[in-house]
């Protein structure tokens, strides 16, 4: 007689694997997909075809999407330029402004925890004759306004500072930055990929001149993004970085990705209507997760300011436990780690290092990214599982044992390799 | 990254976890790696002074799954070997046994270092005895 082993019973609302890595990408909202589908099939027209109904239909859909996106960030439809995603938007903004305003100056200011799409673009601009200032961040992950003020000189043409960080969820003082740039007559670009649709963004109230956003971070499709380019006070000009048919007011040639654009528009519309309620739910779930982890484990460290923080983000270090080994123990949960072992470069997270944290804290970090489709039951499951695995790995950790014995690990002569 | 079944098996059921009295003359302790590098291994051996056979081994490791598996395997392998035999364990043997990918080879190197460091520590503590076995047996004075 054979014995049937039953699967351990999961609580209601928990389906494995659990996706809690919503800063990397988000699942598409079924309502977004529904809006997109016709534009793959019978509504296949080229939005640039001006002389037949197929083209007009596509153009109407694109115009609606432009409205939907603009409305979410307080812009006008004409100020939205479609791109392939935020990497392209960031490249186009920085390179296009540096080229267009070369006669006015060549100095760009950014900061050290930017996404690589901004940092690497700035590095390339340095090779092409620009001067770039990389502002530091404080232990909370925020730039200091005084540092920014001091960095500005008469050659400064652009300040590019992200709205919210993708690893630690810290929200920069965008409104203050915008105000300062506006007063000094310097353009302000912000990579708002993690902020748009999650927290209120208003390009006018915040004096944002150029803004990057992406579809797949807001429950829309991958491969589509947008660049907001201010048209009035001041009128921002951007040199195209790709030559072709002169689409998107000459700033970005290439046939429009109509289904993707329709999806991006729908995603923005849903975000605009549901953002406040969703943010409150995410914040409550995130706080519950944080509270459970903090009350059940010692030697935990929350990375980044919790005061200026995205609702769905929690970045926590479980000191004396290496991040990749923790991920291995919670392999039915999708989260990220700042550990070197999980990165392609085998370097620990540069964002966490910029906060002044030791490499050992970065190695121990886990990023939880809660999103629209997570449930409280999942949060509880994740908390219990993480607590269990951290405790097991600490039984294995010589560092935890030494710390518990009161040994100061910073005073130990390590044999680095 | 996909782990081999053997790495997963050692990760889920690590062998010989624990610690021994590092002040005991029979115990050799190797502590290698550094927290800022993301891996620290502590491997301890208990050696029979007569036979120089490693009778027990314990480890604790801070590191990725491959580092945990490499050190767990190292404790299994050194047990029952003489210190000289244990010194012949090479990191490449560990790589092969655990099917470690190239990015994880340093974990096996660290495990080999840990074995050597533990044996080195034991030898340092037992200089007199190590010399004894090499030369004529002297009668210890009371």
mmCIF file with all atom_site columns, C-alpha atoms in Angstrom, chain A residues 35-185:
data_model
loop_
_atom_site.group_PDB
_atom_site.id
_atom_site.type_symbol
_atom_site.label_atom_id
_atom_site.label_alt_id
_atom_site.label_comp_id
_atom_site.label_asym_id
_atom_site.label_entity_id
_atom_site.label_seq_id
_atom_site.pdbx_PDB_ins_code
_atom_site.Cartn_x
_atom_site.Cartn_y
_atom_site.Cartn_z
_atom_site.occupancy
_atom_site.B_iso_or_equiv
_atom_site.pdbx_formal_charge
_atom_site.auth_seq_id
_atom_site.auth_comp_id
_atom_site.auth_asym_id
_atom_site.auth_atom_id
_atom_site.pdbx_PDB_model_num
ATOM 1   C CA . UNK A 1 35  ? -7.064 47.338 -23.537 1.00 0.00 ? 35  UNK A CA 1
ATOM 2   C CA . UNK A 1 36  ? -4.024 46.290 -25.588 1.00 0.00 ? 36  UNK A CA 1
ATOM 3   C CA . UNK A 1 37  ? -5.276 43.160 -27.316 1.00 0.00 ? 37  UNK A CA 1
ATOM 4   C CA . UNK A 1 38  ? -7.249 44.753 -30.191 1.00 0.00 ? 38  UNK A CA 1
ATOM 5   C CA . UNK A 1 39  ? -4.172 46.747 -31.212 1.00 0.00 ? 39  UNK A CA 1
ATOM 6   C CA . UNK A 1 40  ? -2.238 43.556 -31.922 1.00 0.00 ? 40  UNK A CA 1
ATOM 7   C CA . UNK A 1 41  ? -4.937 42.233 -34.225 1.00 0.00 ? 41  UNK A CA 1
ATOM 8   C CA . UNK A 1 42  ? -7.622 44.139 -36.073 1.00 0.00 ? 42  UNK A CA 1
ATOM 9   C CA . UNK A 1 43  ? -6.556 47.632 -34.960 1.00 0.00 ? 43  UNK A CA 1
ATOM 10  C CA . UNK A 1 44  ? -3.049 47.243 -36.303 1.00 0.00 ? 44  UNK A CA 1
ATOM 11  C CA . UNK A 1 45  ? -2.648 50.581 -38.076 1.00 0.00 ? 45  UNK A CA 1
ATOM 12  C CA . UNK A 1 46  ? 0.435  52.765 -38.067 1.00 0.00 ? 46  UNK A CA 1
ATOM 13  C CA . UNK A 1 47  ? -0.275 55.884 -36.037 1.00 0.00 ? 47  UNK A CA 1
ATOM 14  C CA . UNK A 1 48  ? 1.719  57.860 -38.603 1.00 0.00 ? 48  UNK A CA 1
ATOM 15  C CA . UNK A 1 49  ? -0.545 56.813 -41.495 1.00 0.00 ? 49  UNK A CA 1
ATOM 16  C CA . UNK A 1 50  ? -2.456 60.012 -42.083 1.00 0.00 ? 50  UNK A CA 1
ATOM 17  C CA . UNK A 1 51  ? -4.664 59.024 -44.958 1.00 0.00 ? 51  UNK A CA 1
ATOM 18  C CA . UNK A 1 52  ? -6.782 56.068 -43.918 1.00 0.00 ? 52  UNK A CA 1
ATOM 19  C CA . UNK A 1 53  ? -8.951 54.884 -41.075 1.00 0.00 ? 53  UNK A CA 1
ATOM 20  C CA . UNK A 1 54  ? -6.440 52.283 -39.849 1.00 0.00 ? 54  UNK A CA 1
ATOM 21  C CA . UNK A 1 55  ? -3.948 55.035 -39.174 1.00 0.00 ? 55  UNK A CA 1
ATOM 22  C CA . UNK A 1 56  ? -6.540 57.362 -37.652 1.00 0.00 ? 56  UNK A CA 1
ATOM 23  C CA . UNK A 1 57  ? -7.708 54.621 -35.294 1.00 0.00 ? 57  UNK A CA 1
ATOM 24  C CA . UNK A 1 58  ? -4.159 54.008 -34.087 1.00 0.00 ? 58  UNK A CA 1
ATOM 25  C CA . UNK A 1 59  ? -3.500 57.719 -33.754 1.00 0.00 ? 59  UNK A CA 1
ATOM 26  C CA . UNK A 1 60  ? -6.653 58.198 -31.678 1.00 0.00 ? 60  UNK A CA 1
ATOM 27  C CA . UNK A 1 61  ? -5.546 55.417 -29.344 1.00 0.00 ? 61  UNK A CA 1
ATOM 28  C CA . UNK A 1 62  ? -2.094 56.963 -28.985 1.00 0.00 ? 62  UNK A CA 1
ATOM 29  C CA . UNK A 1 63  ? -3.589 60.383 -28.298 1.00 0.00 ? 63  UNK A CA 1
ATOM 30  C CA . UNK A 1 64  ? -5.795 58.920 -25.582 1.00 0.00 ? 64  UNK A CA 1
ATOM 31  C CA . UNK A 1 65  ? -2.762 57.244 -23.994 1.00 0.00 ? 65  UNK A CA 1
ATOM 32  C CA . UNK A 1 66  ? -0.877 60.526 -24.110 1.00 0.00 ? 66  UNK A CA 1
ATOM 33  C CA . UNK A 1 67  ? -3.754 62.151 -22.226 1.00 0.00 ? 67  UNK A CA 1
ATOM 34  C CA . UNK A 1 68  ? -3.866 59.368 -19.661 1.00 0.00 ? 68  UNK A CA 1
ATOM 35  C CA . UNK A 1 69  ? -0.137 59.584 -18.969 1.00 0.00 ? 69  UNK A CA 1
ATOM 36  C CA . UNK A 1 70  ? -0.115 63.380 -18.871 1.00 0.00 ? 70  UNK A CA 1
ATOM 37  C CA . UNK A 1 71  ? -3.010 63.445 -16.429 1.00 0.00 ? 71  UNK A CA 1
ATOM 38  C CA . UNK A 1 72  ? -1.199 61.182 -13.967 1.00 0.00 ? 72  UNK A CA 1
ATOM 39  C CA . UNK A 1 73  ? 1.758  63.569 -13.699 1.00 0.00 ? 73  UNK A CA 1
ATOM 40  C CA . UNK A 1 74  ? -0.010 66.902 -14.170 1.00 0.00 ? 74  UNK A CA 1
ATOM 41  C CA . UNK A 1 75  ? 1.348  67.483 -17.675 1.00 0.00 ? 75  UNK A CA 1
ATOM 42  C CA . UNK A 1 76  ? -0.302 68.135 -21.029 1.00 0.00 ? 76  UNK A CA 1
ATOM 43  C CA . UNK A 1 77  ? -0.579 65.465 -23.713 1.00 0.00 ? 77  UNK A CA 1
ATOM 44  C CA . UNK A 1 78  ? 1.772  67.263 -26.098 1.00 0.00 ? 78  UNK A CA 1
ATOM 45  C CA . UNK A 1 79  ? 4.556  67.033 -23.537 1.00 0.00 ? 79  UNK A CA 1
ATOM 46  C CA . UNK A 1 80  ? 4.674  63.217 -23.634 1.00 0.00 ? 80  UNK A CA 1
ATOM 47  C CA . UNK A 1 81  ? 7.258  61.526 -25.888 1.00 0.00 ? 81  UNK A CA 1
ATOM 48  C CA . UNK A 1 82  ? 7.042  57.762 -26.262 1.00 0.00 ? 82  UNK A CA 1
ATOM 49  C CA . UNK A 1 83  ? 10.170 55.624 -25.929 1.00 0.00 ? 83  UNK A CA 1
ATOM 50  C CA . UNK A 1 84  ? 11.070 51.965 -25.499 1.00 0.00 ? 84  UNK A CA 1
ATOM 51  C CA . UNK A 1 85  ? 11.392 52.315 -21.737 1.00 0.00 ? 85  UNK A CA 1
ATOM 52  C CA . UNK A 1 86  ? 13.052 54.299 -19.008 1.00 0.00 ? 86  UNK A CA 1
ATOM 53  C CA . UNK A 1 87  ? 16.615 53.437 -20.024 1.00 0.00 ? 87  UNK A CA 1
ATOM 54  C CA . UNK A 1 88  ? 15.976 55.071 -23.366 1.00 0.00 ? 88  UNK A CA 1
ATOM 55  C CA . UNK A 1 89  ? 14.132 57.964 -21.718 1.00 0.00 ? 89  UNK A CA 1
ATOM 56  C CA . UNK A 1 90  ? 17.078 58.640 -19.392 1.00 0.00 ? 90  UNK A CA 1
ATOM 57  C CA . UNK A 1 91  ? 19.574 58.403 -22.238 1.00 0.00 ? 91  UNK A CA 1
ATOM 58  C CA . UNK A 1 92  ? 17.505 60.685 -24.447 1.00 0.00 ? 92  UNK A CA 1
ATOM 59  C CA . UNK A 1 93  ? 17.009 63.260 -21.694 1.00 0.00 ? 93  UNK A CA 1
ATOM 60  C CA . UNK A 1 94  ? 20.633 63.512 -20.608 1.00 0.00 ? 94  UNK A CA 1
ATOM 61  C CA . UNK A 1 95  ? 22.320 63.169 -23.980 1.00 0.00 ? 95  UNK A CA 1
ATOM 62  C CA . UNK A 1 96  ? 19.695 65.256 -25.750 1.00 0.00 ? 96  UNK A CA 1
ATOM 63  C CA . UNK A 1 97  ? 19.964 68.121 -23.258 1.00 0.00 ? 97  UNK A CA 1
ATOM 64  C CA . UNK A 1 98  ? 23.766 68.023 -23.103 1.00 0.00 ? 98  UNK A CA 1
ATOM 65  C CA . UNK A 1 99  ? 23.897 68.261 -26.884 1.00 0.00 ? 99  UNK A CA 1
ATOM 66  C CA . UNK A 1 100 ? 21.214 70.924 -27.236 1.00 0.00 ? 100 UNK A CA 1
ATOM 67  C CA . UNK A 1 101 ? 22.510 73.218 -24.497 1.00 0.00 ? 101 UNK A CA 1
ATOM 68  C CA . UNK A 1 102 ? 26.231 72.771 -25.162 1.00 0.00 ? 102 UNK A CA 1
ATOM 69  C CA . UNK A 1 103 ? 26.740 76.465 -25.839 1.00 0.00 ? 103 UNK A CA 1
ATOM 70  C CA . UNK A 1 104 ? 25.225 77.386 -22.508 1.00 0.00 ? 104 UNK A CA 1
ATOM 71  C CA . UNK A 1 105 ? 27.373 75.017 -20.467 1.00 0.00 ? 105 UNK A CA 1
ATOM 72  C CA . UNK A 1 106 ? 28.654 71.506 -20.025 1.00 0.00 ? 106 UNK A CA 1
ATOM 73  C CA . UNK A 1 107 ? 28.123 70.768 -16.350 1.00 0.00 ? 107 UNK A CA 1
ATOM 74  C CA . UNK A 1 108 ? 25.683 68.085 -15.185 1.00 0.00 ? 108 UNK A CA 1
ATOM 75  C CA . UNK A 1 109 ? 24.820 67.296 -11.561 1.00 0.00 ? 109 UNK A CA 1
ATOM 76  C CA . UNK A 1 110 ? 23.556 63.896 -10.496 1.00 0.00 ? 110 UNK A CA 1
ATOM 77  C CA . UNK A 1 111 ? 23.940 61.717 -7.411  1.00 0.00 ? 111 UNK A CA 1
ATOM 78  C CA . UNK A 1 112 ? 25.546 58.405 -6.531  1.00 0.00 ? 112 UNK A CA 1
ATOM 79  C CA . UNK A 1 113 ? 22.502 56.157 -5.992  1.00 0.00 ? 113 UNK A CA 1
ATOM 80  C CA . UNK A 1 114 ? 20.995 56.790 -9.430  1.00 0.00 ? 114 UNK A CA 1
ATOM 81  C CA . UNK A 1 115 ? 20.106 53.849 -11.645 1.00 0.00 ? 115 UNK A CA 1
ATOM 82  C CA . UNK A 1 116 ? 22.873 52.730 -14.009 1.00 0.00 ? 116 UNK A CA 1
ATOM 83  C CA . UNK A 1 117 ? 20.869 54.111 -16.937 1.00 0.00 ? 117 UNK A CA 1
ATOM 84  C CA . UNK A 1 118 ? 21.637 57.566 -15.537 1.00 0.00 ? 118 UNK A CA 1
ATOM 85  C CA . UNK A 1 119 ? 25.107 56.938 -14.072 1.00 0.00 ? 119 UNK A CA 1
ATOM 86  C CA . UNK A 1 120 ? 26.497 55.210 -17.134 1.00 0.00 ? 120 UNK A CA 1
ATOM 87  C CA . UNK A 1 121 ? 24.979 57.831 -19.427 1.00 0.00 ? 121 UNK A CA 1
ATOM 88  C CA . UNK A 1 122 ? 26.661 60.530 -17.333 1.00 0.00 ? 122 UNK A CA 1
ATOM 89  C CA . UNK A 1 123 ? 29.969 58.656 -17.535 1.00 0.00 ? 123 UNK A CA 1
ATOM 90  C CA . UNK A 1 124 ? 29.704 58.600 -21.295 1.00 0.00 ? 124 UNK A CA 1
ATOM 91  C CA . UNK A 1 125 ? 28.952 62.324 -21.333 1.00 0.00 ? 125 UNK A CA 1
ATOM 92  C CA . UNK A 1 126 ? 32.158 62.894 -19.344 1.00 0.00 ? 126 UNK A CA 1
ATOM 93  C CA . UNK A 1 127 ? 34.073 61.225 -22.164 1.00 0.00 ? 127 UNK A CA 1
ATOM 94  C CA . UNK A 1 128 ? 32.361 63.620 -24.541 1.00 0.00 ? 128 UNK A CA 1
ATOM 95  C CA . UNK A 1 129 ? 33.483 66.750 -22.752 1.00 0.00 ? 129 UNK A CA 1
ATOM 96  C CA . UNK A 1 130 ? 30.886 67.199 -20.028 1.00 0.00 ? 130 UNK A CA 1
ATOM 97  C CA . UNK A 1 131 ? 31.762 67.760 -16.400 1.00 0.00 ? 131 UNK A CA 1
ATOM 98  C CA . UNK A 1 132 ? 29.637 65.679 -14.042 1.00 0.00 ? 132 UNK A CA 1
ATOM 99  C CA . UNK A 1 133 ? 29.230 66.147 -10.291 1.00 0.00 ? 133 UNK A CA 1
ATOM 100 C CA . UNK A 1 134 ? 28.061 63.046 -8.435  1.00 0.00 ? 134 UNK A CA 1
ATOM 101 C CA . UNK A 1 135 ? 26.506 64.244 -5.171  1.00 0.00 ? 135 UNK A CA 1
ATOM 102 C CA . UNK A 1 136 ? 26.860 61.956 -2.161  1.00 0.00 ? 136 UNK A CA 1
ATOM 103 C CA . UNK A 1 137 ? 23.859 60.818 -0.096  1.00 0.00 ? 137 UNK A CA 1
ATOM 104 C CA . UNK A 1 138 ? 23.570 60.786 3.681   1.00 0.00 ? 138 UNK A CA 1
ATOM 105 C CA . UNK A 1 139 ? 23.012 57.653 5.784   1.00 0.00 ? 139 UNK A CA 1
ATOM 106 C CA . UNK A 1 140 ? 19.291 57.904 4.996   1.00 0.00 ? 140 UNK A CA 1
ATOM 107 C CA . UNK A 1 141 ? 19.969 57.821 1.264   1.00 0.00 ? 141 UNK A CA 1
ATOM 108 C CA . UNK A 1 142 ? 18.962 61.450 0.714   1.00 0.00 ? 142 UNK A CA 1
ATOM 109 C CA . UNK A 1 143 ? 21.000 64.155 -0.980  1.00 0.00 ? 143 UNK A CA 1
ATOM 110 C CA . UNK A 1 144 ? 21.720 67.295 1.033   1.00 0.00 ? 144 UNK A CA 1
ATOM 111 C CA . UNK A 1 145 ? 20.302 70.446 -0.538  1.00 0.00 ? 145 UNK A CA 1
ATOM 112 C CA . UNK A 1 146 ? 23.390 72.391 0.545   1.00 0.00 ? 146 UNK A CA 1
ATOM 113 C CA . UNK A 1 147 ? 25.588 70.002 -1.442  1.00 0.00 ? 147 UNK A CA 1
ATOM 114 C CA . UNK A 1 148 ? 23.426 70.615 -4.490  1.00 0.00 ? 148 UNK A CA 1
ATOM 115 C CA . UNK A 1 149 ? 23.563 74.398 -4.034  1.00 0.00 ? 149 UNK A CA 1
ATOM 116 C CA . UNK A 1 150 ? 27.331 74.319 -3.724  1.00 0.00 ? 150 UNK A CA 1
ATOM 117 C CA . UNK A 1 151 ? 27.710 72.115 -6.790  1.00 0.00 ? 151 UNK A CA 1
ATOM 118 C CA . UNK A 1 152 ? 25.860 74.512 -9.103  1.00 0.00 ? 152 UNK A CA 1
ATOM 119 C CA . UNK A 1 153 ? 28.071 76.849 -11.129 1.00 0.00 ? 153 UNK A CA 1
ATOM 120 C CA . UNK A 1 154 ? 27.624 79.074 -14.176 1.00 0.00 ? 154 UNK A CA 1
ATOM 121 C CA . UNK A 1 155 ? 28.211 76.140 -16.528 1.00 0.00 ? 155 UNK A CA 1
ATOM 122 C CA . UNK A 1 156 ? 25.542 73.910 -14.969 1.00 0.00 ? 156 UNK A CA 1
ATOM 123 C CA . UNK A 1 157 ? 22.870 73.047 -17.522 1.00 0.00 ? 157 UNK A CA 1
ATOM 124 C CA . UNK A 1 158 ? 21.188 70.004 -16.000 1.00 0.00 ? 158 UNK A CA 1
ATOM 125 C CA . UNK A 1 159 ? 20.409 68.461 -12.643 1.00 0.00 ? 159 UNK A CA 1
ATOM 126 C CA . UNK A 1 160 ? 19.307 64.835 -12.903 1.00 0.00 ? 160 UNK A CA 1
ATOM 127 C CA . UNK A 1 161 ? 18.172 63.320 -9.616  1.00 0.00 ? 161 UNK A CA 1
ATOM 128 C CA . UNK A 1 162 ? 15.910 60.296 -9.338  1.00 0.00 ? 162 UNK A CA 1
ATOM 129 C CA . UNK A 1 163 ? 12.502 60.632 -7.718  1.00 0.00 ? 163 UNK A CA 1
ATOM 130 C CA . UNK A 1 164 ? 12.589 57.385 -5.715  1.00 0.00 ? 164 UNK A CA 1
ATOM 131 C CA . UNK A 1 165 ? 15.306 54.799 -5.473  1.00 0.00 ? 165 UNK A CA 1
ATOM 132 C CA . UNK A 1 166 ? 14.776 51.322 -6.894  1.00 0.00 ? 166 UNK A CA 1
ATOM 133 C CA . UNK A 1 167 ? 16.698 49.512 -4.155  1.00 0.00 ? 167 UNK A CA 1
ATOM 134 C CA . UNK A 1 168 ? 15.969 51.356 -0.935  1.00 0.00 ? 168 UNK A CA 1
ATOM 135 C CA . UNK A 1 169 ? 12.758 53.151 -1.926  1.00 0.00 ? 169 UNK A CA 1
ATOM 136 C CA . UNK A 1 170 ? 13.995 56.487 -0.614  1.00 0.00 ? 170 UNK A CA 1
ATOM 137 C CA . UNK A 1 171 ? 12.230 59.535 -2.057  1.00 0.00 ? 171 UNK A CA 1
ATOM 138 C CA . UNK A 1 172 ? 14.519 62.487 -2.821  1.00 0.00 ? 172 UNK A CA 1
ATOM 139 C CA . UNK A 1 173 ? 13.409 66.070 -2.001  1.00 0.00 ? 173 UNK A CA 1
ATOM 140 C CA . UNK A 1 174 ? 12.224 66.551 -5.572  1.00 0.00 ? 174 UNK A CA 1
ATOM 141 C CA . UNK A 1 175 ? 10.095 69.610 -4.892  1.00 0.00 ? 175 UNK A CA 1
ATOM 142 C CA . UNK A 1 176 ? 13.006 71.467 -3.273  1.00 0.00 ? 176 UNK A CA 1
ATOM 143 C CA . UNK A 1 177 ? 15.363 70.415 -6.050  1.00 0.00 ? 177 UNK A CA 1
ATOM 144 C CA . UNK A 1 178 ? 12.899 71.615 -8.672  1.00 0.00 ? 178 UNK A CA 1
ATOM 145 C CA . UNK A 1 179 ? 12.439 74.939 -6.931  1.00 0.00 ? 179 UNK A CA 1
ATOM 146 C CA . UNK A 1 180 ? 16.179 75.536 -6.719  1.00 0.00 ? 180 UNK A CA 1
ATOM 147 C CA . UNK A 1 181 ? 16.769 74.571 -10.359 1.00 0.00 ? 181 UNK A CA 1
ATOM 148 C CA . UNK A 1 182 ? 13.914 76.776 -11.480 1.00 0.00 ? 182 UNK A CA 1
ATOM 149 C CA . UNK A 1 183 ? 15.348 79.756 -9.581  1.00 0.00 ? 183 UNK A CA 1
ATOM 150 C CA . UNK A 1 184 ? 18.783 79.186 -11.079 1.00 0.00 ? 184 UNK A CA 1
ATOM 151 C CA . UNK A 1 185 ? 17.516 78.597 -14.607 1.00 0.00 ? 185 UNK A CA 1
#
